Coordinates of C-alpha atoms and ligand atoms in Angstrom, one line a residue:
X1 CA 77.2 56.8 109.2
X2 CA 80.9 56.1 109.1
X3 CA 81.4 59.7 107.9
X4 CA 79.6 61.1 110.9
X5 CA 81.8 59.0 113.3
X6 CA 84.9 60.2 111.5
X7 CA 84.2 63.9 112.0
X8 CA 85.1 64.3 115.6
X9 CA 88.3 62.3 115.0
X10 CA 89.2 64.5 112.1
X11 CA 88.6 67.7 114.1
X12 CA 90.8 66.6 116.9
X13 CA 93.6 65.4 114.7
X14 CA 93.5 68.7 112.9
X15 CA 93.7 70.6 116.2
X16 CA 96.8 68.5 117.1
X17 CA 98.2 69.0 113.7
X18 CA 98.0 72.8 113.9
X19 CA 99.7 72.8 117.3
X20 CA 102.5 70.6 116.3
X21 CA 103.1 72.5 113.0
X22 CA 102.4 76.0 114.4
X23 CA 105.3 77.4 112.3
X24 CA 103.5 76.3 109.2
X25 CA 100.2 78.1 109.4
X26 CA 98.8 77.9 105.9
X27 CA 97.6 81.5 106.0
X28 CA 99.4 83.4 103.1
X29 CA 102.2 85.8 103.7
X30 CA 102.9 88.8 101.6
X31 CA 105.7 89.9 99.3
X32 CA 107.1 93.3 100.2
X33 CA 108.6 94.6 97.0
X34 CA 110.1 98.1 97.1
X35 CA 110.4 99.2 93.5
X36 CA 108.5 102.4 94.0
X37 CA 109.6 106.0 94.7
X38 CA 106.5 106.8 96.7
X39 CA 106.3 103.9 99.2
X40 CA 106.0 104.4 103.0
X41 CA 109.0 103.8 105.2
X42 CA 109.6 100.3 106.7
X43 CA 107.9 101.0 110.1
X44 CA 104.7 102.1 108.4
X45 CA 104.8 99.3 105.8
X46 CA 105.2 96.7 108.5
X47 CA 102.2 98.1 110.4
X48 CA 100.3 97.8 107.1
X49 CA 101.4 94.2 106.7
X50 CA 100.1 93.5 110.2
X51 CA 96.8 95.3 109.5
X52 CA 96.3 92.8 106.6
X53 CA 96.8 89.9 109.0
X54 CA 99.8 88.6 107.2
X55 CA 101.9 86.1 109.2
X56 CA 104.9 86.1 106.9
X57 CA 106.8 88.6 104.7
X58 CA 109.1 88.1 101.8
X59 CA 111.8 90.6 100.9
X60 CA 113.6 90.8 97.6
X61 CA 116.8 91.7 99.4
X62 CA 118.1 91.8 102.9
X63 CA 117.5 95.5 103.6
X64 CA 118.9 96.1 107.1
X65 CA 116.4 98.9 107.9
X66 CA 113.5 96.6 107.2
X67 CA 115.0 93.6 109.0
X68 CA 115.6 95.9 112.0
X69 CA 112.0 97.1 111.8
X70 CA 110.8 93.5 111.7
X71 CA 112.2 92.7 115.2
X72 CA 109.7 91.4 117.7
X73 CA 106.9 91.4 115.2
X74 CA 106.2 87.7 115.0
X75 CA 106.3 87.9 111.2
X76 CA 108.3 85.1 109.7
X77 CA 110.7 86.6 107.1
X78 CA 112.1 85.4 103.8
X79 CA 115.2 87.3 102.5
X80 CA 117.1 87.1 99.3
X81 CA 120.6 86.8 98.0
X82 CA 120.5 89.1 94.9
X83 CA 121.1 87.5 91.4
X84 CA 124.2 89.7 91.0
X85 CA 125.9 88.1 93.9
X86 CA 125.3 84.4 93.0
X87 CA 128.4 83.8 90.9
X88 CA 130.6 85.3 93.5
X89 CA 129.0 83.4 96.4
X90 CA 129.2 80.1 94.5
X91 CA 133.0 80.7 94.0
X92 CA 133.9 81.7 97.5
X93 CA 132.8 80.2 100.9
X94 CA 134.3 83.1 102.8
X95 CA 132.2 85.5 100.9
X96 CA 129.1 83.4 101.6
X97 CA 130.0 83.3 105.3
X98 CA 130.4 87.0 105.3
X99 CA 127.1 87.5 103.5
X100 CA 125.3 85.5 106.2
X101 CA 127.2 87.1 109.0
X102 CA 126.3 90.6 107.7
X103 CA 122.7 90.0 106.6
X104 CA 121.3 87.3 108.9
X105 CA 123.2 87.0 112.2
X106 CA 122.8 90.6 113.4
X107 CA 119.0 90.4 113.2
X108 CA 118.6 87.0 115.1
X109 CA 116.8 86.0 117.1
X110 CA 114.5 89.0 117.3
X111 CA 113.7 89.0 113.5
X112 CA 112.3 85.6 112.6
X113 CA 114.3 85.0 109.4
X114 CA 113.2 81.6 108.2
X115 CA 114.0 81.4 104.5
X116 CA 116.8 82.6 102.3
X117 CA 116.1 82.6 98.6
X118 CA 119.2 82.5 96.5
X119 CA 118.2 84.7 93.5
X120 CA 114.8 85.5 92.0
X121 CA 113.5 83.6 89.0
X122 CA 117.1 83.3 87.8
X123 CA 116.6 80.3 85.6
X124 CA 113.5 81.9 84.0
X125 CA 115.7 84.7 82.5
X126 CA 117.5 84.1 79.2
X127 CA 120.2 81.5 79.7
X128 CA 123.2 83.1 81.2
X129 CA 126.5 82.4 82.9
X130 CA 125.1 82.7 86.4
X131 CA 122.8 79.6 86.0
X132 CA 125.5 77.1 86.7
X133 CA 126.4 78.9 89.9
X134 CA 122.9 78.8 91.3
X135 CA 123.0 75.4 93.1
X136 CA 126.6 75.8 94.3
X137 CA 125.6 79.1 95.8
X138 CA 122.7 77.5 97.6
X139 CA 125.0 74.9 99.0
X140 CA 127.4 77.6 100.2
X141 CA 124.8 79.6 101.9
X142 CA 123.5 76.5 103.7
X143 CA 127.0 75.6 104.8
X144 CA 127.5 79.1 106.1
X145 CA 124.4 78.8 108.2
X146 CA 125.7 75.6 109.6
X147 CA 129.2 77.1 110.3
X148 CA 127.6 80.0 112.1
X149 CA 125.3 77.7 114.0
X150 CA 122.1 79.2 112.7
X151 CA 119.3 76.6 112.7
X152 CA 115.8 76.7 111.3
X153 CA 116.5 78.6 108.1
X154 CA 115.6 76.9 104.8
X155 CA 117.5 77.8 101.7
X156 CA 115.9 77.7 98.2
X157 CA 115.4 79.8 95.1
X158 CA 112.3 81.0 93.4
X159 CA 111.2 79.6 90.0
X160 CA 108.5 80.6 87.6
X161 CA 106.3 78.1 85.6
X162 CA 108.5 78.5 82.6
X163 CA 111.0 76.0 84.1
X164 CA 108.5 73.5 82.7
X165 CA 108.7 72.2 79.2
X166 CA 105.2 70.9 79.3
X167 CA 102.6 71.5 81.9
X168 CA 99.4 70.0 80.5
X169 CA 98.0 67.7 81.5
X170 CA 99.7 67.9 84.9
X171 CA 100.6 64.2 85.0
X172 CA 102.5 64.8 81.7
X173 CA 104.5 67.7 83.0
X174 CA 108.3 67.8 82.8
X175 CA 111.1 70.3 83.4
X176 CA 112.8 71.9 80.4
X177 CA 115.4 69.7 78.9
X178 CA 118.1 72.4 79.2
X179 CA 117.5 72.5 83.0
X180 CA 117.1 68.9 84.0
X181 CA 120.7 67.7 84.1
X182 CA 122.6 70.9 85.0
X183 CA 120.2 72.5 87.4
X184 CA 117.1 70.6 88.4
X185 CA 118.6 67.3 89.5
X186 CA 121.3 68.9 91.7
X187 CA 118.8 71.5 93.0
X188 CA 116.2 68.9 93.9
X189 CA 118.8 66.7 95.5
X190 CA 119.8 69.7 97.7
X191 CA 116.2 70.7 98.5
X192 CA 115.4 67.1 99.4
X193 CA 118.5 66.6 101.5
X194 CA 118.0 69.8 103.4
X195 CA 114.2 69.4 103.7
X196 CA 113.7 72.7 102.0
X197 CA 111.0 73.7 99.5
X198 CA 110.7 74.2 95.8
X199 CA 109.7 77.9 95.8
X200 CA 107.3 78.5 92.9
X201 CA 105.8 81.6 91.4
X202 CA 102.4 80.7 90.1
X203 CA 100.2 83.1 88.1
X204 CA 97.0 81.7 86.7
X205 CA 96.5 85.2 85.4
X206 CA 99.4 84.8 83.0
X207 CA 98.2 81.4 81.7
X208 CA 94.6 82.7 81.3
X209 CA 95.7 86.0 79.6
X210 CA 97.7 84.1 77.1
X211 CA 94.7 82.0 76.0
X212 CA 91.5 83.7 77.3
X213 CA 89.4 82.0 74.6
X214 CA 90.1 78.5 75.7
X215 CA 90.7 79.0 79.4
X216 CA 87.6 79.8 81.4
X217 CA 88.1 83.0 83.5
X218 CA 86.2 81.6 86.5
X219 CA 88.4 78.5 86.4
X220 CA 91.4 80.8 86.7
X221 CA 89.7 82.9 89.5
X222 CA 88.7 79.9 91.7
X223 CA 85.1 81.0 91.1
X224 CA 82.3 78.4 91.1
X225 CA 82.1 77.0 87.6
X226 CA 81.0 73.9 85.8
X227 CA 84.3 73.8 84.1
X228 CA 86.4 70.9 85.3
X229 CA 89.5 69.3 83.8
X230 CA 90.2 65.6 84.2
X231 CA 93.8 64.6 83.8
X232 CA 93.6 61.5 81.5
X233 CA 97.0 60.3 82.8
X234 CA 96.3 60.5 86.5
X235 CA 92.5 60.5 86.5
X236 CA 92.6 63.5 88.9
X237 CA 89.8 66.1 88.6
X238 CA 90.7 69.8 88.6
X239 CA 88.3 72.6 89.5
X240 CA 90.7 75.5 89.2
X241 CA 93.8 76.5 87.2
X242 CA 96.0 77.1 90.2
X243 CA 95.8 73.4 91.4
X244 CA 96.5 72.3 87.9
X245 CA 99.6 74.5 87.6
X246 CA 101.0 73.5 91.0
X247 CA 100.4 69.8 90.4
X248 CA 102.3 70.1 87.1
X249 CA 105.4 70.9 89.1
X250 CA 104.8 68.1 91.6
X251 CA 104.6 65.7 88.6
X252 CA 107.7 67.1 87.0
X253 CA 109.6 66.6 90.3
X254 CA 108.2 63.1 90.6
X255 CA 109.4 62.3 87.1
X256 CA 113.0 62.9 88.3
X257 CA 112.4 60.7 91.3
X258 CA 111.6 63.4 93.9
X259 CA 108.3 62.7 95.6
X260 CA 109.0 64.3 98.9
X261 CA 110.1 67.8 98.0
X262 CA 107.3 70.2 99.1
X263 CA 106.3 73.3 97.1
X264 CA 106.2 76.8 98.7
X265 CA 104.2 79.3 96.7
X266 CA 106.8 82.1 96.5
X267 CA 104.4 84.4 94.6
X268 CA 100.8 84.4 93.3
X269 CA 98.3 87.1 92.6
X270 CA 96.3 89.0 90.0
X271 CA 96.9 92.5 88.7
X272 CA 94.4 95.2 89.7
X273 CA 95.2 97.2 86.6
X274 CA 97.3 97.4 83.5
X275 CA 97.6 98.6 80.0
X276 CA 94.8 98.9 77.3
X277 CA 96.3 95.9 75.5
X278 CA 96.1 93.7 78.6
X279 CA 93.0 91.7 79.3
X280 CA 91.3 91.0 82.6
X281 CA 93.4 93.4 84.7
X282 CA 91.0 95.0 87.0
X283 CA 90.2 95.4 90.7
X284 CA 87.2 93.0 90.5
X285 CA 89.4 90.1 89.3
X286 CA 92.3 90.9 91.5
X287 CA 90.1 90.9 94.6
X288 CA 88.2 87.8 93.5
X289 CA 91.4 85.8 92.9
X290 CA 93.2 86.9 96.1
X291 CA 90.1 86.4 98.3
X292 CA 89.4 83.0 96.9
X293 CA 93.1 82.1 97.2
X294 CA 93.1 83.1 100.9
X295 CA 89.8 81.1 101.3
X296 CA 91.5 78.0 99.8
X297 CA 94.6 78.4 101.9
X298 CA 92.8 79.0 105.2
X299 CA 90.1 76.4 104.7
X300 CA 89.8 73.9 107.5
X301 CA 90.4 71.1 106.9
X302 CA 93.1 72.0 104.5
X303 CA 92.6 70.1 101.3
X304 CA 95.8 70.5 99.4
X305 CA 95.9 69.9 95.7
X306 CA 94.5 66.9 93.9
X307 CA 98.0 65.3 93.5
X308 CA 99.0 66.1 97.1
X309 CA 95.8 66.1 99.2
X310 CA 96.4 67.4 102.6
X311 CA 100.0 68.3 102.0
X312 CA 101.1 71.6 103.4
X313 CA 101.4 74.5 100.9
X314 CA 102.7 77.7 102.4
X315 CA 102.5 80.8 100.3
X316 CA 103.1 84.5 99.7
X317 CA 100.7 86.8 97.9
X318 CA 102.2 89.2 95.5
X319 CA 102.2 92.0 96.5
X320 CA 102.0 94.5 99.3
X321 CA 102.1 97.8 97.2
X322 CA 101.5 98.9 93.6
X323 CA 105.1 99.6 92.7
X324 CA 105.4 102.4 90.2
X325 CA 109.0 101.7 89.2
X326 CA 108.7 98.1 88.1
X327 CA 109.6 97.9 84.4
X328 CA 107.6 95.9 81.9
X329 CA 103.9 96.0 81.0
X330 CA 101.4 98.0 83.1
X331 CA 100.3 94.9 85.1
X332 CA 103.8 94.8 86.7
X333 CA 103.0 98.0 88.5
X334 CA 99.5 96.9 89.6
X335 CA 99.8 93.8 91.8
X336 CA 99.4 95.6 95.1
X337 CA 96.8 95.0 97.8
X338 CA 97.6 98.6 98.8
X339 CA 98.2 101.9 97.1
X340 CA 101.5 103.5 98.0
X341 CA 99.6 105.8 100.4
X342 CA 98.6 102.8 102.4
X343 CA 94.9 102.7 101.4
X344 CA 93.5 99.4 100.2
X345 CA 92.9 98.9 96.5
X346 CA 90.1 96.6 97.7
X347 CA 89.3 95.0 101.0
X348 CA 91.1 91.8 101.9
X349 CA 92.0 89.8 105.0
X350 CA 94.9 87.4 104.8
X351 CA 93.6 85.5 107.9
X352 CA 90.4 84.7 105.9
X353 CA 88.2 85.4 108.9
X354 CA 86.4 88.6 107.8
X355 CA 83.0 87.6 106.2
X356 CA 82.8 88.7 102.6
X357 CA 79.6 90.6 103.4
X358 CA 81.7 93.1 105.3
X359 CA 83.9 93.9 102.3
X360 CA 83.0 97.1 100.4
X361 CA 81.5 96.4 97.0
X362 CA 83.8 96.0 94.0
X363 CA 83.7 98.0 90.8
X364 CA 82.4 95.8 87.9
X365 CA 85.2 94.3 85.7
X366 CA 85.5 96.3 82.5
X367 CA 88.2 94.6 80.5
X368 CA 87.4 90.9 80.7
X369 CA 87.1 91.0 76.9
X370 CA 90.1 91.7 74.7
X371 CA 90.2 95.4 73.6
X372 CA 89.6 95.7 69.9
X373 CA 90.8 98.7 67.9
X374 CA 93.9 100.9 67.5
X375 CA 96.1 102.1 70.3
X376 CA 99.0 104.6 70.4
X377 CA 101.8 105.1 72.9
X378 CA 102.2 108.7 73.9
X379 CA 104.1 110.8 76.4
X380 CA 102.3 110.7 79.7
X381 CA 104.2 113.5 81.5
X382 CA 106.5 116.3 80.5
X383 CA 107.7 117.4 83.9
X384 CA 111.2 116.0 83.5
X385 CA 112.5 117.5 80.3
X386 CA 115.9 115.7 80.6
X387 CA 114.4 112.3 81.0
X388 CA 111.9 112.9 78.2
X389 CA 114.7 114.1 75.8
X390 CA 116.7 111.0 76.7
X391 CA 113.7 108.7 76.0
X392 CA 113.0 110.5 72.7
X393 CA 116.6 110.1 71.6
X394 CA 116.5 106.4 72.5
X395 CA 113.2 105.7 70.7
X396 CA 114.5 107.5 67.6
X397 CA 117.8 105.5 67.6
X398 CA 115.9 102.2 67.2
X399 CA 114.4 100.7 64.1
X400 CA 114.3 102.1 60.6
X401 CA 113.2 105.7 60.1
X402 CA 111.4 105.7 63.4
X403 CA 111.5 109.5 63.6
X404 CA 111.7 110.7 60.0
X405 CA 108.4 112.6 60.2
X406 CA 109.5 114.6 63.2
X407 CA 112.6 115.9 61.5
X408 CA 112.4 119.6 60.3
X409 CA 110.2 119.6 57.3
X410 CA 108.7 116.3 58.3
X411 CA 104.9 116.0 58.5
X412 CA 104.9 115.8 62.2
X413 CA 107.6 118.3 63.0
X414 CA 105.1 120.9 64.2
X415 CA 104.4 121.6 67.0
X416 CA 108.1 121.6 67.6
X417 CA 108.1 120.4 71.2
X418 CA 109.9 117.6 73.0
X419 CA 106.5 116.4 74.4
X420 CA 104.9 116.2 71.0
X421 CA 108.0 114.7 69.3
X422 CA 108.2 112.1 72.1
X423 CA 104.6 111.0 71.6
X424 CA 105.3 110.5 68.0
X425 CA 108.6 108.7 68.6
X426 CA 107.0 106.4 71.3
X427 CA 104.1 105.4 69.0
X428 CA 106.5 104.8 66.1
X429 CA 108.9 102.7 68.2
X430 CA 106.1 100.7 69.8
X431 CA 104.4 100.0 66.5
X432 CA 107.6 98.6 65.2
X433 CA 108.7 96.6 68.2
X434 CA 105.6 95.5 70.2
X435 CA 105.6 92.2 68.4
X436 CA 108.9 91.3 69.8
X437 CA 108.0 92.3 73.3
X438 CA 108.7 96.1 73.5
X439 CA 106.5 97.8 76.0
X440 CA 105.0 101.3 76.1
X441 CA 106.7 102.3 79.3
X442 CA 109.9 104.4 78.9
X443 CA 110.5 104.6 82.7
X444 CA 106.9 105.7 83.3
X445 CA 107.1 108.5 80.8
X446 CA 104.8 106.8 78.3
X447 CA 101.2 105.5 78.4
X448 CA 98.9 103.7 76.0
X449 CA 95.9 105.6 74.6
X450 CA 93.0 104.6 72.4
X451 CA 92.6 108.3 71.3
X452 CA 94.3 109.0 68.0
X453 CA 96.8 111.8 68.5
X454 CA 97.2 112.3 64.7
X455 CA 96.2 115.6 63.3
X456 CA 96.3 117.3 59.9
X457 CA 98.6 115.4 57.6
X458 CA 100.6 113.9 60.5
X459 CA 99.6 110.3 61.1
X460 CA 100.9 108.5 64.1
X461 CA 101.8 104.9 63.7
X462 CA 99.5 102.6 65.8
X463 CA 99.1 99.1 67.0
X464 CA 95.9 97.4 66.0
X465 CA 94.4 94.8 68.3
Ligands
NAG1 C1 122.0 86.6 84.6 O1 120.6 87.0 84.7 C2 120.3 87.5 86.0 C3 118.8 87.8 86.0 O2 118.4 88.5 84.9 C4 121.1 88.8 86.2 O3 120.8 89.4 87.4 C5 122.6 88.4 86.1 O4 123.4 89.6 86.3 C6 122.9 87.7 84.8 N1 124.3 87.2 84.8 C7 125.1 87.3 83.8 C8 126.5 86.8 84.0 O5 124.8 87.9 82.8
NAG2 C1 136.7 85.4 98.9 O1 136.0 86.4 99.5 C2 136.7 87.1 100.5 C3 135.8 88.0 101.3 O2 135.1 88.9 100.4 C4 137.9 87.8 99.9 O3 138.6 88.5 100.9 C5 138.8 86.8 99.2 O4 139.8 87.5 98.5 C6 137.9 86.0 98.2 N1 138.7 85.0 97.6 C7 138.9 84.8 96.3 C8 139.7 83.7 95.9 O5 138.4 85.6 95.5
NAG3 C1 76.3 74.8 85.7 O1 75.9 74.1 86.9 C2 74.8 74.7 87.5 C3 74.5 74.1 88.8 O2 74.9 72.7 88.8 C4 73.6 74.7 86.6 O3 72.4 75.3 87.2 C5 73.9 75.4 85.3 O4 72.9 75.2 84.3 C6 75.2 74.8 84.7 N1 75.6 75.7 83.6 C7 76.1 75.2 82.5 C8 76.5 76.2 81.5 O5 76.2 74.0 82.2
NAG4 C1 115.2 62.3 99.4 O1 115.5 62.2 100.8 C2 115.2 61.0 101.5 C3 115.7 61.1 102.9 O2 115.1 62.2 103.5 C4 115.9 59.8 100.8 O3 115.4 58.7 101.4 C5 115.5 59.8 99.3 O4 116.2 58.8 98.7 C6 115.8 61.2 98.7 N1 115.3 61.1 97.3 C7 116.1 61.3 96.3 C8 115.5 61.1 94.9 O5 117.3 61.6 96.3
NAG5 C1 95.4 106.8 98.0 O1 95.8 106.7 96.7 C2 94.7 106.2 95.8 C3 95.3 105.9 94.5 O2 96.0 107.0 94.0 C4 93.6 107.2 95.8 O3 92.6 106.7 95.0 C5 93.2 107.4 97.3 O4 92.2 108.4 97.3 C6 94.3 107.8 98.2 N1 93.8 107.8 99.5 C7 94.2 108.8 100.4 C8 93.6 108.6 101.8 O5 94.9 109.7 100.1
NAG6 C1 114.6 113.3 85.7 O1 115.0 112.0 85.3 C2 116.3 111.6 85.6 C3 116.5 110.2 85.0 O2 116.2 110.1 83.7 C4 116.5 111.6 87.0 O3 117.9 111.2 87.3 C5 116.2 112.9 87.6 O4 116.3 112.8 89.0 C6 114.8 113.3 87.3 N1 114.6 114.7 87.7 C7 113.5 115.0 88.5 C8 113.4 116.4 88.8 O5 112.7 114.2 88.8
NAG7 C1 115.8 97.8 58.9 O1 116.0 97.7 57.5 C2 116.9 96.6 57.2 C3 117.2 96.7 55.7 O2 116.0 96.9 55.0 C4 116.4 95.3 57.7 O3 117.3 94.3 57.4 C5 116.1 95.4 59.2 O4 115.5 94.2 59.6 C6 115.2 96.6 59.5 N1 115.0 96.7 60.9 C7 113.9 96.8 61.5 C8 113.9 96.9 63.0 O5 112.8 96.9 60.9

């Protein structure tokens, strides 16, 4: 009875809420990465962003052509100070002022720049000299905005989940010891004082793929499942992996005394493809994760996460396009909602209003089980002889005897071609170094195969999964 009475109240307070916080629509935005040699120009890309019903866009730089093209679009924009500039900005207020004057001021007010991220996952990379310049650089950029009388722009930096030392159970989470004193405390003090956000990159895919035996796939995909996780410390009940990961960061902040700093999901998503040795990378899972994420974000009333019920959680989905020049494993090049030609990898609506029945059917997932068997790393294309020769030479210069069999008189010397020798060298290199993180990529010249390229007495080294 009381519940029934409450409903109209709830509805009207939500309506008021959404008016008063119109700038914080919970509908996800989109990350517009540009690491591809086949992507459409900015004007077309922005039209595509609009066709997906995105309300925000995140850039990984401050590309003037894109910022210009974003004028009068009503898209809220996040720009980035590149990692390489951070040390210089931290050391020099004039330089910081100049950066803001050159990259922000000229585009206001027609381009709705609302966020400046200082660096991208900087503290997730191997410890390096730039770390200690991060928070000072954030302060400088904020001061420049004030000097130049630019209101409404929040300054932050994006972090990955590896800033945590422990993340499970969420209530036990804590930041890494090496980060707490030198970086986290000053950063959180800055974010709290400026009412900015902790920008977080959250990939349930990565957590699941690292332990697919113990983590339920549906739990990672926000699919209905009987799997729930109760946090023994807080008593909170989790029904999906995303909430669990986000709350871990809330608890870690709380442990340092910061209860009021809000999280902004700077990236989340699921790869629609990848390499043979990568599990669960398919269109079905990518569509399911992203659609469910959008459903969660656009649900009315907004529920928040168990540790922060109702608390606003703005977000960006990663990413607009499959980007063919992203280094690393195949998944890196397969996060797009769109192919580079602008067609959709699968149907999706960031406003969350298109009924699922109107989406075209998805191909069944084919690699939700780990691949078992041997794989090789072979040359994928021979059209650029210079590039292939350079890659061959690099692969052969690594390790011990990597290329002995393709020397004259070696068992794999014939056929005597760069293409064939590259395939051997890539397989040999990868077999030696995969364990320590080497990928079968070589700037897009190499690809994994489950088909044994060996013949005659020439045996190619392989990786056994
Ligand atoms: C530190 O790492 C970042 C991110 O990988 C890189 O951009 C930057 O150049 C590095 N800085 C130094 C001093 O090595
Ligand atoms: C600070 O940056 C400005 C602008 O780039 C430059 O002119 C000046 O020399 C720099 N100061 C120092 C101490 O490096
Ligand atoms: C999961 O829950 C559903 C509905 O409550 C039930 O029908 C099903 O048997 C349960 N499955 C398992 C594996 O417990
Ligand atoms: C965060 O900021 C608020 C003021 O907005 C202040 O009252 C509080 O003490 C700050 N928290 C910390 C841990 O500095
Ligand atoms: C766009 O690219 C994708 C992936 O390469 C392809 O499957 C699709 O047919 C292309 N669409 C058009 C209209 O060219
Ligand atoms: C071949 O690859 C090199 C880089 O390794 C690049 O500079 C060059 O432009 C490429 N040539 C063609 C024709 O794509
Ligand atoms: C190469 O051989 C040397 C000496 O046997 C060994 O110390 C080194 O670890 C080897 N390197 C690789 C990459 O296997």
